[in-house]
Coordinates of C-alpha atoms in Angstrom, one line a residue:
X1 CA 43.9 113.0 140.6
X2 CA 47.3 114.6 139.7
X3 CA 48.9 112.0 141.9
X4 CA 46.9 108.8 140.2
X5 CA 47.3 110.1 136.7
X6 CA 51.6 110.5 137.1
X7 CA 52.2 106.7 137.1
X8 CA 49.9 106.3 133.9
X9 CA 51.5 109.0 132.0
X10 CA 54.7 107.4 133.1
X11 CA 53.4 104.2 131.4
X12 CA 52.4 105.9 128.7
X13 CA 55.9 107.9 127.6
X14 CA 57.8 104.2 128.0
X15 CA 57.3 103.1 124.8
X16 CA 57.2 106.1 123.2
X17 CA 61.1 106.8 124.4
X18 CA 62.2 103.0 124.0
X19 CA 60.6 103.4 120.5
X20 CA 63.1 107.0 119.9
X21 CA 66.0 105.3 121.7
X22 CA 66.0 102.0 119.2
X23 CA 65.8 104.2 116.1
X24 CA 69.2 105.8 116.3
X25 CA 70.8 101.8 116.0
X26 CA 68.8 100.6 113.8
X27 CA 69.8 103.9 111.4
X28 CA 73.4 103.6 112.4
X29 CA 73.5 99.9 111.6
X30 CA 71.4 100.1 108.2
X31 CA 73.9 102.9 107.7
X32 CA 76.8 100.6 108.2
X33 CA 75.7 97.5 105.9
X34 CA 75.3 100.5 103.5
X35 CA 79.0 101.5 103.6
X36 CA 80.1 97.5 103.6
X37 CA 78.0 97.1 100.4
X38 CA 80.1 99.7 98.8
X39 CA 83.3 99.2 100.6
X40 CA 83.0 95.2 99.4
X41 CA 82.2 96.2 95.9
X42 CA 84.8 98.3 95.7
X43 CA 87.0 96.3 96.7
X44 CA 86.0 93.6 94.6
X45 CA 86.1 96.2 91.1
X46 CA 89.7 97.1 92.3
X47 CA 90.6 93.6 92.4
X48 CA 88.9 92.2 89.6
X49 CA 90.4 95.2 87.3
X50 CA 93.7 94.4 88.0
X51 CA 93.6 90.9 87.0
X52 CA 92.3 92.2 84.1
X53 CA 94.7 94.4 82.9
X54 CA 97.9 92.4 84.1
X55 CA 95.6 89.4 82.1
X56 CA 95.9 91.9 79.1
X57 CA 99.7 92.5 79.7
X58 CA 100.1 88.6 79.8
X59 CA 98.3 88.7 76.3
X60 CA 100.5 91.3 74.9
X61 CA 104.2 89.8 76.2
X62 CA 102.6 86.3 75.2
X63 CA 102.5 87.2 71.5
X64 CA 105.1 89.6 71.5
X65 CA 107.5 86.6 72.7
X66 CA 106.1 83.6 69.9
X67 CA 106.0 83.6 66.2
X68 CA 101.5 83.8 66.6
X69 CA 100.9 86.3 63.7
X70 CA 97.6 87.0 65.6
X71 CA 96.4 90.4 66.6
X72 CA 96.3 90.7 70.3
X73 CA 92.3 91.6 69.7
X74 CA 92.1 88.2 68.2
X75 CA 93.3 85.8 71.5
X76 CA 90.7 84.5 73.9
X77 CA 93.1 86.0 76.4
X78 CA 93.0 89.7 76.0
X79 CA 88.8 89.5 76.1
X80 CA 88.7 88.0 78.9
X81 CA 91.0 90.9 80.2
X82 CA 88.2 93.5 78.5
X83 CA 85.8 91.6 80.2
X84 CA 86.6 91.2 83.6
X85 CA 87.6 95.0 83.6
X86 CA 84.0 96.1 82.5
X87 CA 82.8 94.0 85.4
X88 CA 85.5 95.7 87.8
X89 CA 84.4 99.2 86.2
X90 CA 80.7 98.7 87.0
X91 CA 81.6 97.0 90.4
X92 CA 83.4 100.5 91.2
X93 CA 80.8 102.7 89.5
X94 CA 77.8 100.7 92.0
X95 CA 79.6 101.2 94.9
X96 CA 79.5 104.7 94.5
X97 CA 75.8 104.7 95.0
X98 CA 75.2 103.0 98.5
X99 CA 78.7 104.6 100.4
X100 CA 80.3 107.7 100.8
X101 CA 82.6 109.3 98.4
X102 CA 85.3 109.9 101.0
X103 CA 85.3 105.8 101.7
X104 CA 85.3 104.6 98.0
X105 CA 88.0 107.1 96.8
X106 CA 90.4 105.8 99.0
X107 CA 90.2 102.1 98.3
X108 CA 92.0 102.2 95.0
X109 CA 94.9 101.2 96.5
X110 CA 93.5 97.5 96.8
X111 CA 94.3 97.8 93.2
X112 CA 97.8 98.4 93.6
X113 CA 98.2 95.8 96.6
X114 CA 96.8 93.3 94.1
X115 CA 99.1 94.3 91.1
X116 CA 102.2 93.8 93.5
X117 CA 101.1 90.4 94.7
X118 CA 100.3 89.0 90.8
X119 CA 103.4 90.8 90.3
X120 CA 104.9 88.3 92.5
X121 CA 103.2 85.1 92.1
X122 CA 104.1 85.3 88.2
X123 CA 107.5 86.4 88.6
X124 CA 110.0 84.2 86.2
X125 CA 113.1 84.2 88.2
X126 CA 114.1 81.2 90.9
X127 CA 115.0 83.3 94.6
X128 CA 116.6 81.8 97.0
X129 CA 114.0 82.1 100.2
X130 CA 116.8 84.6 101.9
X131 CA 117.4 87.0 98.7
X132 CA 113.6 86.7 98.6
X133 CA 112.6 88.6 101.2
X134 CA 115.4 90.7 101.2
X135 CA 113.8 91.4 97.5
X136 CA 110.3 92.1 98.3
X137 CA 110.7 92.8 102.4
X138 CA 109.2 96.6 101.2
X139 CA 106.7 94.9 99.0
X140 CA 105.2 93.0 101.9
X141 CA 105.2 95.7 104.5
X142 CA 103.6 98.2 102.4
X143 CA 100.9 95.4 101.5
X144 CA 100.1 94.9 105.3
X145 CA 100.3 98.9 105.5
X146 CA 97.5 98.7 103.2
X147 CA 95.6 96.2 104.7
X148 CA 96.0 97.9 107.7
X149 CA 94.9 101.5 106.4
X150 CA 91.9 99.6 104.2
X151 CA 90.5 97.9 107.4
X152 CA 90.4 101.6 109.1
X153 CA 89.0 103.5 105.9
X154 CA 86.3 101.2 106.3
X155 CA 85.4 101.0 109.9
X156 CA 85.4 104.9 110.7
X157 CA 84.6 105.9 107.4
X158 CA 81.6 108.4 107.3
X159 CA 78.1 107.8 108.1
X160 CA 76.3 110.3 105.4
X161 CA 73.6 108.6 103.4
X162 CA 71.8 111.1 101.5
X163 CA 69.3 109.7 98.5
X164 CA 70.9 111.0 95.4
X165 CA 67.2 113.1 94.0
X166 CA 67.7 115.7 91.5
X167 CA 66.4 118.3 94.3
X168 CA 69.3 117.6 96.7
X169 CA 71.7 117.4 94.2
X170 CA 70.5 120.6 92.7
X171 CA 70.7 122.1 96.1
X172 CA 74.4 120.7 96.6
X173 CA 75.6 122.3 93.6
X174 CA 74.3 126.1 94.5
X175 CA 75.5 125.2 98.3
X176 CA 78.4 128.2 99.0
X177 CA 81.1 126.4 100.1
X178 CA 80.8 124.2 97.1
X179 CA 80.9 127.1 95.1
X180 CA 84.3 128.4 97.1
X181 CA 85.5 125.0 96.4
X182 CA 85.1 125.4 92.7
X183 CA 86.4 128.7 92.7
X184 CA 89.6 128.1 94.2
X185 CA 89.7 124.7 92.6
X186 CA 89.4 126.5 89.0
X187 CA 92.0 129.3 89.5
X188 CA 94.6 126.6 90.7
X189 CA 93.7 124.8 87.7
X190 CA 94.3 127.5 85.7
X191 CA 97.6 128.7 87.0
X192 CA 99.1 124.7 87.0
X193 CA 97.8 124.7 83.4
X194 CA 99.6 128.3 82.5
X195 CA 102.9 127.1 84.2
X196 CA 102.6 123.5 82.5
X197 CA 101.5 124.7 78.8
X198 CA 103.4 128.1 78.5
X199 CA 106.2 127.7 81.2
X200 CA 107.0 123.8 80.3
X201 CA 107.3 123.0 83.6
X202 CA 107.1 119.3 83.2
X203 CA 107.0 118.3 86.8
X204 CA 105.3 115.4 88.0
X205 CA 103.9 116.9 90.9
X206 CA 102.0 119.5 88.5
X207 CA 100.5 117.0 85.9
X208 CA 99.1 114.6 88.4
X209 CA 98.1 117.9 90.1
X210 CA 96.0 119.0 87.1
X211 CA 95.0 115.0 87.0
X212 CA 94.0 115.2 90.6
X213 CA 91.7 118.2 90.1
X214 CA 90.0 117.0 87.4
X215 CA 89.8 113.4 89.0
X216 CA 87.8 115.2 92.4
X217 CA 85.2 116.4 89.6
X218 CA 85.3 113.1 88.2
X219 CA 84.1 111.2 91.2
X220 CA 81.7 114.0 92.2
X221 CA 79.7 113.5 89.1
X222 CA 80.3 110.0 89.2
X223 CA 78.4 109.4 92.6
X224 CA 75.2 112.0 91.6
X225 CA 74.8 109.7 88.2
X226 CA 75.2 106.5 89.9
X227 CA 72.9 107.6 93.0
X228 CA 70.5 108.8 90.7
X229 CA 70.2 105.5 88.8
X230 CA 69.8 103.6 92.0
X231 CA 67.1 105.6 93.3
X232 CA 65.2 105.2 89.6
X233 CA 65.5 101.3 89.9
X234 CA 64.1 101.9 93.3
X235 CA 60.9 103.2 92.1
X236 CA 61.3 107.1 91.9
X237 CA 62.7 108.0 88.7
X238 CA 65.4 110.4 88.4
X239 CA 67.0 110.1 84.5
X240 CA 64.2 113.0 83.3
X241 CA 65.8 115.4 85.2
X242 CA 68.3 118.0 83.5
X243 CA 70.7 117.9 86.1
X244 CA 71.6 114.0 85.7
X245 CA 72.3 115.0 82.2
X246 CA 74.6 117.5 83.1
X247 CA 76.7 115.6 85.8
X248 CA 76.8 112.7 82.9
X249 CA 78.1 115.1 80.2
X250 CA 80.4 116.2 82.9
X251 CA 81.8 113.2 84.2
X252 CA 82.4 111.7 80.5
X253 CA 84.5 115.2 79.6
X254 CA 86.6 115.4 82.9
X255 CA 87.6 111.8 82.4
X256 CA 88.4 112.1 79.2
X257 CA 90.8 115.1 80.0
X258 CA 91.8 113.3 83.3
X259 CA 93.2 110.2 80.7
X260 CA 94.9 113.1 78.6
X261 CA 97.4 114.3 81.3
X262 CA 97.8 110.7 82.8
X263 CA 99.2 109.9 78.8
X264 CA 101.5 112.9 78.6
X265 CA 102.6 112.2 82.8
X266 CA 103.2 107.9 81.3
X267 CA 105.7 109.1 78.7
X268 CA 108.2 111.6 81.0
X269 CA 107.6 109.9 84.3
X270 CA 107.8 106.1 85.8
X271 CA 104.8 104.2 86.2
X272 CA 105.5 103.6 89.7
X273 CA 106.2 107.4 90.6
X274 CA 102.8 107.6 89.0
X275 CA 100.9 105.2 90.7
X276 CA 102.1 106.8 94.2
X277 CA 101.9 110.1 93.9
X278 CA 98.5 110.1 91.9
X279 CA 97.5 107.9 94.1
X280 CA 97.7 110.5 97.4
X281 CA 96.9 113.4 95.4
X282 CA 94.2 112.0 93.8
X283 CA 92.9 110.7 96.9
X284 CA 93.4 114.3 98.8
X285 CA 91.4 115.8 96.6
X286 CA 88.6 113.7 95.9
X287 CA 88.1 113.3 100.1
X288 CA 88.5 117.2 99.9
X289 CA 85.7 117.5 97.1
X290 CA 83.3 115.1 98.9
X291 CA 83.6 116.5 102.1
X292 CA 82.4 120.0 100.2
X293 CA 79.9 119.2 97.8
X294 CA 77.7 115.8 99.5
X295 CA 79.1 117.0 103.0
X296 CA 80.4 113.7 104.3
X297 CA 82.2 114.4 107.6
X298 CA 78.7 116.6 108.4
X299 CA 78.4 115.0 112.3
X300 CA 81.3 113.0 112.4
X301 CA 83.1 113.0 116.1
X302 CA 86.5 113.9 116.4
X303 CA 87.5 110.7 116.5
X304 CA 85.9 108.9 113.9
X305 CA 87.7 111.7 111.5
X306 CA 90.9 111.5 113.0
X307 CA 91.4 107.2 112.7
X308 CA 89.6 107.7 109.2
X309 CA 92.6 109.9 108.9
X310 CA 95.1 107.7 110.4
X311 CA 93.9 105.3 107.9
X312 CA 94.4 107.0 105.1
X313 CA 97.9 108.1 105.8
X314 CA 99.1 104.5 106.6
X315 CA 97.4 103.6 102.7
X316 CA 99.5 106.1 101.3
X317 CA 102.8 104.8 103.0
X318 CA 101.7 101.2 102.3
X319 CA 101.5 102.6 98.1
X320 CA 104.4 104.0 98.6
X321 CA 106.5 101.4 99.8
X322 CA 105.3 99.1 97.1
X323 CA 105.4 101.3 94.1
X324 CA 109.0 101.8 95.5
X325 CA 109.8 98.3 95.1
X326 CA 109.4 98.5 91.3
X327 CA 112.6 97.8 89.4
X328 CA 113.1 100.9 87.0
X329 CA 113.4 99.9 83.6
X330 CA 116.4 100.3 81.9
X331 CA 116.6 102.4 78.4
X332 CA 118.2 100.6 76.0
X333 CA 120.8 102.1 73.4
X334 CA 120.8 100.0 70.1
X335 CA 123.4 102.4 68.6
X336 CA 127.4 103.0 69.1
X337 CA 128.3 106.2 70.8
X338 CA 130.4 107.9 68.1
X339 CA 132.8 109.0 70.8
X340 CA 133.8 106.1 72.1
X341 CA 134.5 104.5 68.8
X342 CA 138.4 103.9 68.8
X343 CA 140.2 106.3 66.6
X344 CA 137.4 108.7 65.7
X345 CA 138.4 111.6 68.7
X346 CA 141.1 112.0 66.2
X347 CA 139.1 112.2 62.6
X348 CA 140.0 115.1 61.7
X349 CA 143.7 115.2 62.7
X350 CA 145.9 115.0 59.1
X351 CA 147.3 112.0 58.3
X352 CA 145.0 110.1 60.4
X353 CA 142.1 108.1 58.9
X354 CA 138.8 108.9 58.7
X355 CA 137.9 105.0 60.2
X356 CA 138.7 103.2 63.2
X357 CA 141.6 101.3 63.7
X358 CA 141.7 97.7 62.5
X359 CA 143.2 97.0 65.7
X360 CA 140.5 97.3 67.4
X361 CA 138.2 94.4 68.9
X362 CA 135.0 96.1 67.1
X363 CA 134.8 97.6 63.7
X364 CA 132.4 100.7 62.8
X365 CA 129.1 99.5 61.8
X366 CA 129.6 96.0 63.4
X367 CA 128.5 94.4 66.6
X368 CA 131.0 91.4 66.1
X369 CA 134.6 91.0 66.5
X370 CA 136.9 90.9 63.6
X371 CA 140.2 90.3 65.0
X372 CA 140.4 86.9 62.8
X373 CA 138.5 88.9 59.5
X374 CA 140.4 88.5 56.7
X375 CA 142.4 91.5 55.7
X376 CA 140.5 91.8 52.4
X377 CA 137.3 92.1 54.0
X378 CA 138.2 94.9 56.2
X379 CA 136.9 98.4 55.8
X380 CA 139.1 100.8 53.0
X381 CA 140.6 104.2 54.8
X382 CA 140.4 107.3 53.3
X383 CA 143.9 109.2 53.2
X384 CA 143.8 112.9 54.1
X385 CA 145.9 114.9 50.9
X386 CA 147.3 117.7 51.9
X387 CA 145.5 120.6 49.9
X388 CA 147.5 121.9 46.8
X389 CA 146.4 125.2 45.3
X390 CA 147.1 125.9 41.8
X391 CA 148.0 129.4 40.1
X392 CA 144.4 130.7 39.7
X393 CA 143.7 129.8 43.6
X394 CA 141.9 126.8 42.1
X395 CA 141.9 124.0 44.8
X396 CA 142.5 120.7 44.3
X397 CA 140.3 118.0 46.1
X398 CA 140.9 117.7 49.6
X399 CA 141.2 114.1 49.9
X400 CA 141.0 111.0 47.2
X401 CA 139.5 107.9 47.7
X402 CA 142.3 104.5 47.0
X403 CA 140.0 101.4 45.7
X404 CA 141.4 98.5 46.5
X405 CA 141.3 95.9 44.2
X406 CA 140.8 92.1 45.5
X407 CA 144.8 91.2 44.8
X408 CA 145.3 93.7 47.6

């Protein structure tokens, strides 16, 4: 009997463990059409938000260039530019809801890849096909770096899918190591803050620092509200619980702050210093925030961390290299330095007077030569009297003006 019954019971347990050995694919491959949903809308809100903005800036040089009296809030062109970025905005704000936080964060960089290759395309001056490449060699390298780093963000990016419920969210936010997390996170803050408010230290490095931090907050709350509203339109509502409320309030406050310290970094710092460096710290620790609070490297292999590693270390050379590209701008001075005028180091020597020479190819005052002027029409000097003192120690005026009258 024990002998008969073996080969049925062998029948038997054969579906049962084909049935447990084609669930783990089927998970890992709805888990990866998951991440490509919000690796692809990401990508496309990146994109479509900097067309927009560089469509904005074409609407602002446009008018700024012709005689239109418009307002810029008046030209077809700069709504379609606040258009398409709304549409960019939400397409970033969905994608938080199907992938990981640790795979959207990283692909902002599209955005910059796509602001360097509009950057190019509308580009006014005529390059020879040499000096052209020569121009923008680190341009295109640090495109493909991107590409490169983009492709392996995506592919070995992390496999956590966790329904966004008020429960687990709830349970996230008491977890301990998020709590370390916000600890530390809060008494860095603080001490970046003292050195940057009472100190003036007015390094880059510390405001995008202070905009990192808050930006890892940002994108926290921003997943819990956008996973939230995705289960609700999926039938179990979420929006009557407390705790969305709270990440919402949250969210709105830390990006408001966040666009604060990005103003204040805009007027010391280059955009393109900006744009780099935020970029990696932003990116460092928003991976660092999601890998605490929604655990997203929970299970990962060794290797699977280490390329989505490699990956994000080629994205930030392949930002660098293009926001190094960037031609500086160059302040302009629409004023005469006092000390190079001719004849005013000497001012105050006697006998010497008090405006430039008429010798000279520019006059005080004037941007345009006056080496042919008529002698009337040039400037009137001010002889320096020697200063007489009278018998009471009364002093007589130090200098006196000669008016020159038009036979002169």
């Amino acid at each position: 009997m024990e002998g008969g019954n073996s080969p049925s019971l062998q029948l038997q347990q054969l579906p049962l463990a084909t049935a447990a050995v084609s669930v783990q694919p089927h998970t890992d491959s709805f888990s990866y059409k998951e991440n490509l949903i919000g690796a692809l809308l990401a990508i496309f809100g990146h994109l479509v938000s900097s067309i927009a903005l560089n469509l904005q800036k074409y609407s602002h040089i446009r008018l700024a260039g012709s005689k239109d009296p418009r307002a810029y809030f008046r030209t077809k062109t700069w709504w379609s530019g606040l258009l398409l970025l709304v549409l960019g905005e939400l397409g970033v704000f969905s994608s938080y809801a199907f992938a990981p936080l640790s795979l959207i964060v990283p692909l902002s960089a599209v955005s910059v890849v796509a602001s360097a290759i509009i950057g190019i395309i509308f580009i006014k001056e005529k390059w020879k096909p040499k000096e052209f490449l020569r121009r923008y060699v680190l341009s295109f390298v640090g495109c493909g770096l991107a590409v490169v780093g983009t492709y392996l963000l995506v592919t070995f990016g992390p496999n956590s899918h966790e329904k966004m419920t008020a429960e687990n969210i709830t349970r996230h936010l008491v977890s301990w190591p998020f709590l370390l997390y916000m600890l530390v996170e809060i008494i860095v803050f603080c001490l970046l803050l003292y050195f940057y408010k009472e100190r003036n230290a007015n390094y880059i490095v510390i405001i995008l620092l202070l905009v990192a931090l808050l930006g890892s907050m940002t994108v926290v709350t921003v997943k819990a509200v956008a996973g939230m509203i995705l289960v609700s339109i999926q039938g179990t509502l979420q929006l009557d619980s407390p705790i969305f409320y709270i990440m919402l309030v949250c969210m709105v406050a830390t990006a408001i702050y966040q666009a604060t310290f990005l103003a204040q970094a805009s007027q010391l710092y280059d955009s393109a210093q900006i744009s780099s460096i935020g970029y990696i710290l932003s990116t460092t620790a928003a991976i660092s925030a999601g890998a605490t609070f929604y655990l997203d490297f929970m299970g990962e292999d060794v290797l699977h961390i280490c390329m989505f590693a490699l990956g994000c270390l080629i994205a930030f050379l392949g930002v660098f290299l293009i926001t190094r590209n960037r031609k500086k701008p160059v302040p302009f001075e629409p004023y005469i330095s006092m000390d190079a005028m001719p004849g005013m180091q000497n001012m105050h020597d006697k006998g010497i007077a008090v405006q430039p020479d008429l010798k000279a190819s520019f006059s005080y005052g004037a941007l345009e030569n006056n080496d042919s002027m008529p002698e009337i029409y040039t400037p009137a000097t001010l002889p320096i009297v020697q200063e007489q003192h009278g018998p009471k120690g009364a002093s007589a005026p130090p200098y006196r003006v000669l008016e020159h009258s038009k036979k002169e």
